Amino acid sequence: MKIKFYGAASEVGRSCIFIESKEAKLLLDCGIKMAEPHEYPLIPDEVLASIDAIIISHAHLDHCGYLAHALSIGYAGPIYSTKPTYELVNILVNDYIKISNPENITKQGIAKLPKQFVLKEYHESFKIKDVEAKLLPAGHVLGSSMIEINANGKKLLYTGDANFRTTKLLDAGYSENLNENILITESTYGGDEDMFPSEKITLADMAASISNTIKNNAKVIIPSFGVGRAQEVVLILDDYMRSGLIPAVPIYMDGMVNKAMRIHRHNVIYCRDELQKRILMNDDDPFKSKNFVHVLSIKERKKVIQDKSPCIIVTTSGMLSGGPVLKYLEQLGHNETNKIIFVGYQAEGTRGRELLDGKRTILIGKKRVNITMKIEKYHLSAHADRQQLLHFISKINNLKYVFIVHGEKFKSEQLKNSISKKLNVIVPSILDEFSV
Ligand SMILES: [Zn+2]
Ligand SMILES: [Zn+2]
């Protein structure tokens, strides 16, 4: 089996892994890097057009944002994913194209996007020439998968983005009885420092902080991926409001968060049993709380901004790389009683990362915006932390090679150092190629 890394090697973003068996050429993920400006995987168009199949792990743009390009330059094969991933990809990719207007995208290419998907259930085997493939639950976001490839007597597992802890929405990533010779693992939080307090403690701290801001009559902004942990946070905040732990104020949702909530609701069979039961057994639909207010127009957004009363605003994009969150920051960012709370990973080169690193002006379009609001971060990531990654890797039988990707280089190296005694471990660089 040949493996080549066209992206996400010693970086987070533009996941795009080429796999070649005796008969088949596959691509695991086809994403872009959300830095400013966006970066694309280094796969030549003629290689991309000649692939037999693309398998998408999940709907985040760093794993699927290059699909419209692939279709525009003539890729005509199937795109395999789960049903929620298919629905979310179509929404998120179209939204990304509308906002960013990337080069080399044709109308015909975009039109092909929904048509070329082939939907698979978790654990269902499917054939691509001499390759047998399978999607396994990854616990990261709705519909997210790890991808198992079985070809020419070798088994390979690609984690995509994975979380091995149960969350409010999702079961933990699958990790039972895995037999794999080759692992390609993410390492977003694989660094030595990436040990975090229990989520219970983190959530309690965050609730107290939000409560304070609300009591000060101010606004809390939570930047969110269209699909990510922030949506779970919304459900958790609603629970807290119902139990009186934090004062009941409107939780405004703006942008992609709204559509994504609907997709979660009708794909609830891909969520945890507990959530399904809550909907099926009584009328208490957690996705339709009266605390949730959907912001559906620019006029409504203006009203939210101008209204003097306290509230929580959950809006895209999660790393401040675009979307309505920038409109809110422009208007609300210079009020020091307001607060922005980050709950997701902030990649290098994004405005979100700049704020966390201490910068207090950000560039929005051509405008410099001073940010004097309070800035806080709570670790509620949808990614496995170091301990979980190590535990997961130790549970896999017959493992020989581990490729560590989707992490800042020093973190990938630190993860490598903790497992390299027993295994052949490689932190690839972009365009590196291996035969295994
Ligand atoms: Zn992801
Ligand atoms: Zn990712």
Coordinates of C-alpha atoms and ligand atoms in Angstrom, one line a residue:
M1 CA 0.0 0.0 0.0
K2 CA 1.3 3.5 -0.9
I3 CA 0.4 6.5 1.3
K4 CA 1.0 10.1 0.4
F5 CA 0.2 13.2 2.5
Y6 CA -1.1 16.1 0.5
G7 CA -2.0 18.1 3.6
A8 CA -2.5 18.0 7.4
A9 CA 1.1 16.8 7.7
S10 CA 2.8 18.7 10.5
E11 CA -0.1 21.2 10.5
V12 CA -3.9 21.3 11.3
G13 CA -5.9 21.8 8.1
R14 CA -6.3 20.6 4.5
S15 CA -6.5 16.9 5.4
C16 CA -6.0 15.0 2.2
I17 CA -4.4 11.6 2.2
F18 CA -3.8 9.5 -0.9
I19 CA -3.9 5.7 -0.6
E20 CA -2.9 3.4 -3.5
S21 CA -3.5 -0.3 -3.4
K22 CA -2.6 -2.7 -6.3
E23 CA -5.8 -1.7 -8.2
A24 CA -7.3 1.4 -6.5
K25 CA -6.5 5.0 -5.8
L26 CA -8.3 6.6 -2.9
L27 CA -8.4 9.9 -1.1
L28 CA -9.2 10.0 2.6
D29 CA -10.6 13.5 3.1
C30 CA -10.3 16.5 0.7
G31 CA -10.1 19.6 2.9
I32 CA -8.7 23.1 3.0
K33 CA -6.8 25.0 5.6
M34 CA -8.7 27.8 7.2
A35 CA -5.7 30.2 7.7
E36 CA -5.8 33.7 6.2
P37 CA -5.7 33.3 3.2
H38 CA -7.0 29.8 2.8
E39 CA -4.5 27.1 1.8
Y40 CA -5.3 24.1 -0.4
P41 CA -3.9 20.6 -0.4
L42 CA -0.9 20.2 -2.7
I43 CA -2.5 17.5 -4.8
P44 CA -2.1 18.1 -8.6
D45 CA -5.4 18.4 -10.4
E46 CA -4.5 15.5 -12.8
V47 CA -4.0 13.2 -9.8
L48 CA -7.2 14.4 -8.1
A49 CA -9.2 13.8 -11.3
S50 CA -7.9 10.2 -11.6
I51 CA -8.8 9.0 -8.1
D52 CA -11.3 6.1 -7.9
A53 CA -13.1 7.2 -4.8
I54 CA -13.0 9.9 -2.1
I55 CA -14.0 9.0 1.4
I56 CA -14.9 11.9 3.7
S57 CA -14.5 11.5 7.5
H58 CA -16.7 14.4 8.5
A59 CA -18.2 17.7 7.5
H60 CA -15.6 20.2 8.8
L61 CA -14.1 22.2 6.0
D62 CA -10.6 21.1 6.8
H63 CA -11.7 17.7 5.7
C64 CA -14.2 18.4 2.9
G65 CA -13.7 22.0 1.7
Y66 CA -11.8 21.0 -1.4
L67 CA -14.5 18.8 -2.8
A68 CA -16.1 21.5 -4.9
H69 CA -12.6 22.1 -6.5
A70 CA -12.3 18.3 -7.1
L71 CA -15.6 18.2 -8.9
S72 CA -14.9 21.4 -10.9
I73 CA -11.7 20.0 -12.3
G74 CA -13.3 16.7 -13.4
Y75 CA -13.4 14.3 -10.5
A76 CA -16.3 12.0 -11.4
G77 CA -16.1 9.2 -8.9
P78 CA -18.1 8.5 -5.8
I79 CA -17.8 10.4 -2.5
Y80 CA -18.5 8.0 0.4
S81 CA -19.7 9.2 3.8
T82 CA -22.4 8.8 6.4
K83 CA -25.8 10.4 5.9
P84 CA -25.3 13.3 8.4
T85 CA -21.9 14.1 6.9
Y86 CA -23.4 14.2 3.5
E87 CA -26.1 16.7 4.6
L88 CA -23.7 18.8 6.6
V89 CA -21.1 18.8 3.8
N90 CA -23.6 20.1 1.3
I91 CA -24.6 23.0 3.6
L92 CA -21.1 23.9 4.8
V93 CA -19.3 23.7 1.4
N94 CA -22.0 25.8 -0.3
D95 CA -21.8 28.4 2.5
Y96 CA -18.0 28.4 2.3
I97 CA -18.1 29.0 -1.5
K98 CA -20.7 31.8 -1.1
I99 CA -18.6 33.6 1.5
S100 CA -15.1 33.0 0.2
N101 CA -15.7 32.7 -3.5
P102 CA -12.6 30.5 -4.1
E103 CA -11.0 30.3 -7.6
N104 CA -11.4 27.4 -10.0
I105 CA -14.9 26.5 -8.8
T106 CA -17.5 26.0 -11.6
K107 CA -21.3 26.1 -11.2
Q108 CA -21.4 22.6 -12.8
G109 CA -18.9 21.4 -10.2
I110 CA -21.0 22.6 -7.3
A111 CA -24.1 21.2 -8.8
K112 CA -22.5 17.7 -8.8
L113 CA -21.7 17.8 -5.1
P114 CA -24.9 16.2 -3.8
K115 CA -25.2 13.8 -6.6
Q116 CA -21.8 12.0 -6.2
F117 CA -22.2 11.0 -2.6
V118 CA -22.8 7.4 -1.8
L119 CA -24.1 7.0 1.8
K120 CA -22.8 4.3 4.1
E121 CA -23.8 3.3 7.6
Y122 CA -21.3 2.8 10.4
H123 CA -19.7 -0.7 10.3
E124 CA -21.1 -1.4 6.7
S125 CA -18.3 -2.8 4.4
F126 CA -18.1 -1.5 0.9
K127 CA -15.8 -2.4 -2.0
I128 CA -13.6 0.0 -4.1
K129 CA -11.9 -2.4 -6.6
D130 CA -9.5 -4.5 -4.4
V131 CA -10.1 -2.3 -1.3
E132 CA -12.7 -3.1 1.4
A133 CA -13.6 0.0 3.3
K134 CA -15.6 0.7 6.4
L135 CA -16.7 3.8 8.4
L136 CA -16.5 3.6 12.2
P137 CA -18.0 6.1 14.7
A138 CA -15.4 8.8 15.6
G139 CA -17.3 10.7 18.3
H140 CA -16.1 14.0 17.0
V141 CA -19.2 15.7 15.4
L142 CA -22.5 14.4 14.1
G143 CA -21.9 11.7 11.5
S144 CA -18.1 11.8 11.9
S145 CA -16.2 8.6 11.0
M146 CA -12.9 6.9 11.3
I147 CA -12.1 5.1 8.0
E148 CA -10.9 1.5 7.9
I149 CA -9.1 0.3 4.7
N150 CA -8.4 -3.4 4.1
A151 CA -6.3 -4.0 1.0
N152 CA -3.6 -6.4 -0.2
G153 CA -3.5 -8.2 3.2
K154 CA -3.0 -5.0 5.2
K155 CA -5.4 -3.1 7.4
L156 CA -5.2 0.7 7.9
L157 CA -7.2 2.9 10.2
Y158 CA -7.5 6.7 9.7
T159 CA -9.0 8.4 12.7
G160 CA -10.1 11.6 10.9
D161 CA -10.8 13.8 13.9
A162 CA -11.8 11.7 16.9
N163 CA -13.0 12.0 20.4
F164 CA -13.0 9.0 22.7
R165 CA -15.1 10.5 25.4
T166 CA -19.0 10.4 25.5
T167 CA -20.4 13.9 25.1
K168 CA -24.0 15.3 25.6
L169 CA -24.7 14.6 21.9
L170 CA -22.5 11.7 20.8
D171 CA -21.2 8.3 21.9
A172 CA -17.5 8.0 22.3
G173 CA -15.4 7.1 19.2
Y174 CA -15.3 3.3 18.5
S175 CA -12.3 1.6 20.0
E176 CA -13.2 -2.1 20.6
N177 CA -11.4 -5.1 19.2
L178 CA -9.5 -3.1 16.5
N179 CA -7.0 -5.1 14.5
E180 CA -4.9 -2.7 12.3
N181 CA -1.4 -2.8 10.9
I182 CA -1.3 0.9 10.1
L183 CA -2.8 3.8 12.0
I184 CA -3.0 7.4 10.7
T185 CA -4.0 9.4 13.8
E186 CA -4.9 13.0 14.4
S187 CA -2.9 14.8 17.2
T188 CA -4.7 18.1 17.7
Y189 CA -4.2 17.7 21.4
G190 CA -1.4 15.2 21.4
G191 CA 1.2 17.5 23.1
D192 CA 2.7 16.9 26.5
E193 CA 0.7 19.8 27.9
D194 CA -2.6 18.6 26.5
M195 CA -4.0 17.2 29.8
F196 CA -7.2 18.8 30.8
P197 CA -9.4 19.0 33.9
S198 CA -12.6 17.0 33.8
E199 CA -15.3 18.4 31.6
K200 CA -17.6 18.6 34.6
I201 CA -15.3 21.1 36.3
T202 CA -14.7 23.0 33.1
L203 CA -18.4 23.4 32.4
A204 CA -19.1 24.5 36.0
D205 CA -16.4 27.2 35.7
M206 CA -17.8 28.3 32.3
A207 CA -21.4 28.5 33.7
A208 CA -20.2 30.6 36.6
S209 CA -18.4 33.0 34.2
I210 CA -21.4 33.3 31.9
S211 CA -23.6 33.8 34.9
N212 CA -21.4 36.7 36.0
T213 CA -21.5 38.4 32.7
I214 CA -25.3 38.1 32.5
K215 CA -25.7 39.5 36.0
N216 CA -23.5 42.5 34.8
N217 CA -26.1 43.1 32.1
A218 CA -23.7 42.2 29.3
K219 CA -23.5 39.9 26.4
V220 CA -21.6 36.6 25.9
I221 CA -20.4 35.6 22.4
I222 CA -19.5 32.0 21.8
P223 CA -17.9 31.5 18.3
S224 CA -18.9 28.2 16.9
F225 CA -18.2 25.9 14.1
G226 CA -21.3 25.3 12.1
V227 CA -21.1 21.9 13.6
G228 CA -19.1 21.3 16.8
R229 CA -19.0 21.3 20.5
A230 CA -20.5 24.8 20.8
Q231 CA -23.8 23.2 19.8
E232 CA -23.6 20.9 22.7
V233 CA -22.7 23.9 24.8
V234 CA -26.0 25.4 23.8
L235 CA -27.9 22.3 25.0
I236 CA -26.0 22.3 28.2
L237 CA -26.6 26.0 28.8
D238 CA -30.3 25.4 28.2
D239 CA -30.2 22.7 30.9
Y240 CA -28.5 25.1 33.3
M241 CA -31.1 27.7 32.6
R242 CA -33.9 25.3 33.2
S243 CA -32.4 24.3 36.6
G244 CA -31.7 27.9 37.6
L245 CA -27.9 27.5 37.6
I246 CA -27.6 30.5 35.3
P247 CA -30.2 33.2 34.8
A248 CA -32.6 32.5 31.8
V249 CA -31.7 34.9 28.9
P250 CA -32.1 34.4 25.2
I251 CA -29.6 32.1 23.6
Y252 CA -29.3 33.6 20.1
M253 CA -28.1 31.4 17.3
D254 CA -27.0 33.0 14.1
G255 CA -25.6 31.6 10.8
M256 CA -24.9 28.0 10.0
V257 CA -25.6 27.0 13.6
N258 CA -29.3 27.2 12.9
K259 CA -29.3 24.9 9.9
A260 CA -27.0 22.5 11.7
M261 CA -29.3 22.3 14.7
R262 CA -32.1 21.2 12.3
I263 CA -29.8 18.5 10.8
H264 CA -29.0 17.2 14.3
R265 CA -32.7 17.1 15.1
H266 CA -33.7 14.9 12.2
N267 CA -30.5 12.8 12.5
V268 CA -31.1 12.1 16.1
I269 CA -30.6 8.4 15.6
Y270 CA -26.9 9.2 15.1
C271 CA -26.8 10.9 18.5
R272 CA -26.7 9.3 21.9
D273 CA -29.6 7.0 23.1
E274 CA -30.3 9.4 26.0
L275 CA -31.1 12.3 23.6
Q276 CA -33.2 10.0 21.3
K277 CA -35.2 8.9 24.3
R278 CA -35.8 12.4 25.5
I279 CA -37.4 13.2 22.2
L280 CA -39.3 9.9 21.8
M281 CA -40.6 9.4 25.3
N282 CA -42.0 12.9 26.0
D283 CA -42.5 16.3 24.5
D284 CA -39.3 17.7 25.9
D285 CA -37.4 18.3 22.7
P286 CA -34.0 19.6 23.7
F287 CA -33.4 21.1 20.2
K288 CA -36.5 23.3 20.5
S289 CA -36.1 25.0 23.8
K290 CA -38.0 28.3 24.4
N291 CA -34.6 29.8 25.4
F292 CA -33.4 29.4 21.8
V293 CA -33.9 32.3 19.5
H294 CA -32.9 31.9 15.8
V295 CA -31.5 35.0 14.2
L296 CA -32.6 34.8 10.6
S297 CA -32.0 38.2 9.0
I298 CA -29.6 41.1 9.1
K299 CA -32.4 43.2 10.6
E300 CA -32.9 40.7 13.5
R301 CA -29.1 40.6 14.0
K302 CA -29.1 44.4 14.3
K303 CA -31.8 44.2 17.0
V304 CA -29.8 41.7 19.0
I305 CA -26.8 44.0 18.8
Q306 CA -28.7 47.1 19.8
D307 CA -30.8 45.5 22.5
K308 CA -29.3 46.5 25.9
S309 CA -30.3 43.4 27.8
P310 CA -28.0 40.5 28.5
C311 CA -27.9 37.5 26.2
I312 CA -25.8 34.7 24.8
I313 CA -24.9 34.7 21.1
V314 CA -23.7 31.5 19.5
T315 CA -22.5 32.0 15.9
T316 CA -20.2 31.0 13.2
S317 CA -17.3 30.9 12.4
G318 CA -15.6 29.0 15.2
M319 CA -12.1 30.5 14.6
L320 CA -13.4 34.0 13.6
S321 CA -12.3 33.3 10.0
G322 CA -15.6 34.7 8.6
G323 CA -19.4 34.6 9.2
P324 CA -21.7 36.7 11.4
V325 CA -19.5 36.4 14.5
L326 CA -17.3 39.2 12.9
K327 CA -20.4 41.5 12.7
Y328 CA -21.0 40.9 16.4
L329 CA -17.4 41.5 17.3
E330 CA -17.3 44.8 15.3
Q331 CA -20.2 46.1 17.4
L332 CA -19.8 44.5 20.7
G333 CA -16.1 43.8 21.0
H334 CA -15.1 47.2 22.4
N335 CA -17.4 46.9 25.4
E336 CA -15.3 45.6 28.2
T337 CA -18.2 44.1 30.2
N338 CA -19.0 41.8 27.3
K339 CA -17.2 38.5 27.0
I340 CA -16.1 36.2 24.2
I341 CA -15.8 32.5 25.1
F342 CA -13.8 30.1 23.0
V343 CA -14.8 26.4 23.3
G344 CA -13.1 25.0 20.2
Y345 CA -9.7 24.6 18.7
Q346 CA -8.1 27.8 17.3
A347 CA -5.7 27.0 14.4
E348 CA -2.6 29.0 13.8
G349 CA -3.1 31.9 11.4
T350 CA -6.8 32.6 12.4
R351 CA -8.2 35.6 14.2
G352 CA -9.3 33.4 17.1
R353 CA -5.8 32.3 17.7
E354 CA -4.5 35.9 17.5
L355 CA -6.9 36.9 20.3
L356 CA -5.9 34.0 22.4
D357 CA -2.3 34.8 21.8
G358 CA -2.8 38.3 23.3
K359 CA -3.5 40.5 20.2
R360 CA -6.2 43.1 20.9
T361 CA -6.9 44.4 17.4
I362 CA -8.1 42.3 14.6
L363 CA -8.5 43.1 11.0
I364 CA -12.1 42.7 9.7
G365 CA -12.1 43.5 5.9
K366 CA -10.0 46.6 5.8
K367 CA -11.1 47.8 9.3
R368 CA -9.0 47.5 12.4
V369 CA -11.2 46.6 15.3
N370 CA -10.2 47.0 18.9
I371 CA -11.2 44.2 21.1
T372 CA -11.5 45.2 24.8
M373 CA -14.2 42.7 25.8
K374 CA -13.1 39.9 28.1
I375 CA -11.6 36.9 26.4
E376 CA -11.9 33.4 27.9
K377 CA -11.2 29.9 26.7
Y378 CA -12.6 26.6 28.1
H379 CA -11.4 23.3 26.9
L380 CA -14.5 21.6 25.6
S381 CA -12.9 20.3 22.4
A382 CA -14.4 17.6 20.2
H383 CA -10.9 16.1 19.9
A384 CA -9.2 13.4 22.0
D385 CA -6.7 14.7 24.4
R386 CA -3.2 13.2 24.9
Q387 CA -4.3 10.6 27.4
Q388 CA -7.2 9.4 25.2
L389 CA -5.0 9.2 22.2
L390 CA -2.3 7.1 24.0
H391 CA -5.0 4.8 25.4
F392 CA -6.7 4.4 22.0
I393 CA -3.4 3.5 20.3
S394 CA -2.4 1.0 23.1
K395 CA -5.7 -0.9 22.5
I396 CA -5.1 -1.6 18.8
N397 CA -3.9 -5.1 18.1
N398 CA -1.2 -5.9 15.5
L399 CA -0.2 -2.3 15.0
K400 CA 3.2 -1.8 13.3
Y401 CA 3.2 1.7 11.7
V402 CA 1.7 4.9 13.1
F403 CA 1.6 8.1 11.1
I404 CA 0.8 11.2 13.2
V405 CA -1.0 14.0 11.4
H406 CA -3.5 16.8 12.0
G407 CA -1.4 18.5 14.7
E408 CA 1.0 21.3 15.2
K409 CA 4.4 19.8 14.5
F410 CA 5.8 20.0 18.0
K411 CA 2.6 18.3 19.4
S412 CA 2.8 15.5 16.8
E413 CA 6.5 15.0 17.8
Q414 CA 5.7 14.9 21.5
L415 CA 3.0 12.2 20.8
K416 CA 5.6 10.3 18.7
N417 CA 8.1 10.4 21.6
S418 CA 5.7 8.7 23.9
I419 CA 4.9 5.7 21.7
S420 CA 8.0 5.3 19.5
K421 CA 9.6 2.6 21.8
K422 CA 7.2 -0.1 20.6
L423 CA 6.1 1.1 17.2
N424 CA 7.4 2.6 13.9
V425 CA 6.2 6.1 14.3
I426 CA 6.4 8.8 11.7
V427 CA 5.4 12.5 11.7
P428 CA 5.2 13.1 8.0
S429 CA 5.8 16.3 6.2
I430 CA 3.6 17.5 3.4
L431 CA 4.1 15.5 0.1
D432 CA 6.0 12.7 1.9
E433 CA 5.2 9.3 0.4
F434 CA 5.5 5.9 2.0
S435 CA 5.2 2.2 1.0
V436 CA 3.9 0.0 3.8
Ligands
ZN1 ZN -13.2 18.2 12.7
ZN2 ZN -9.9 18.6 11.5

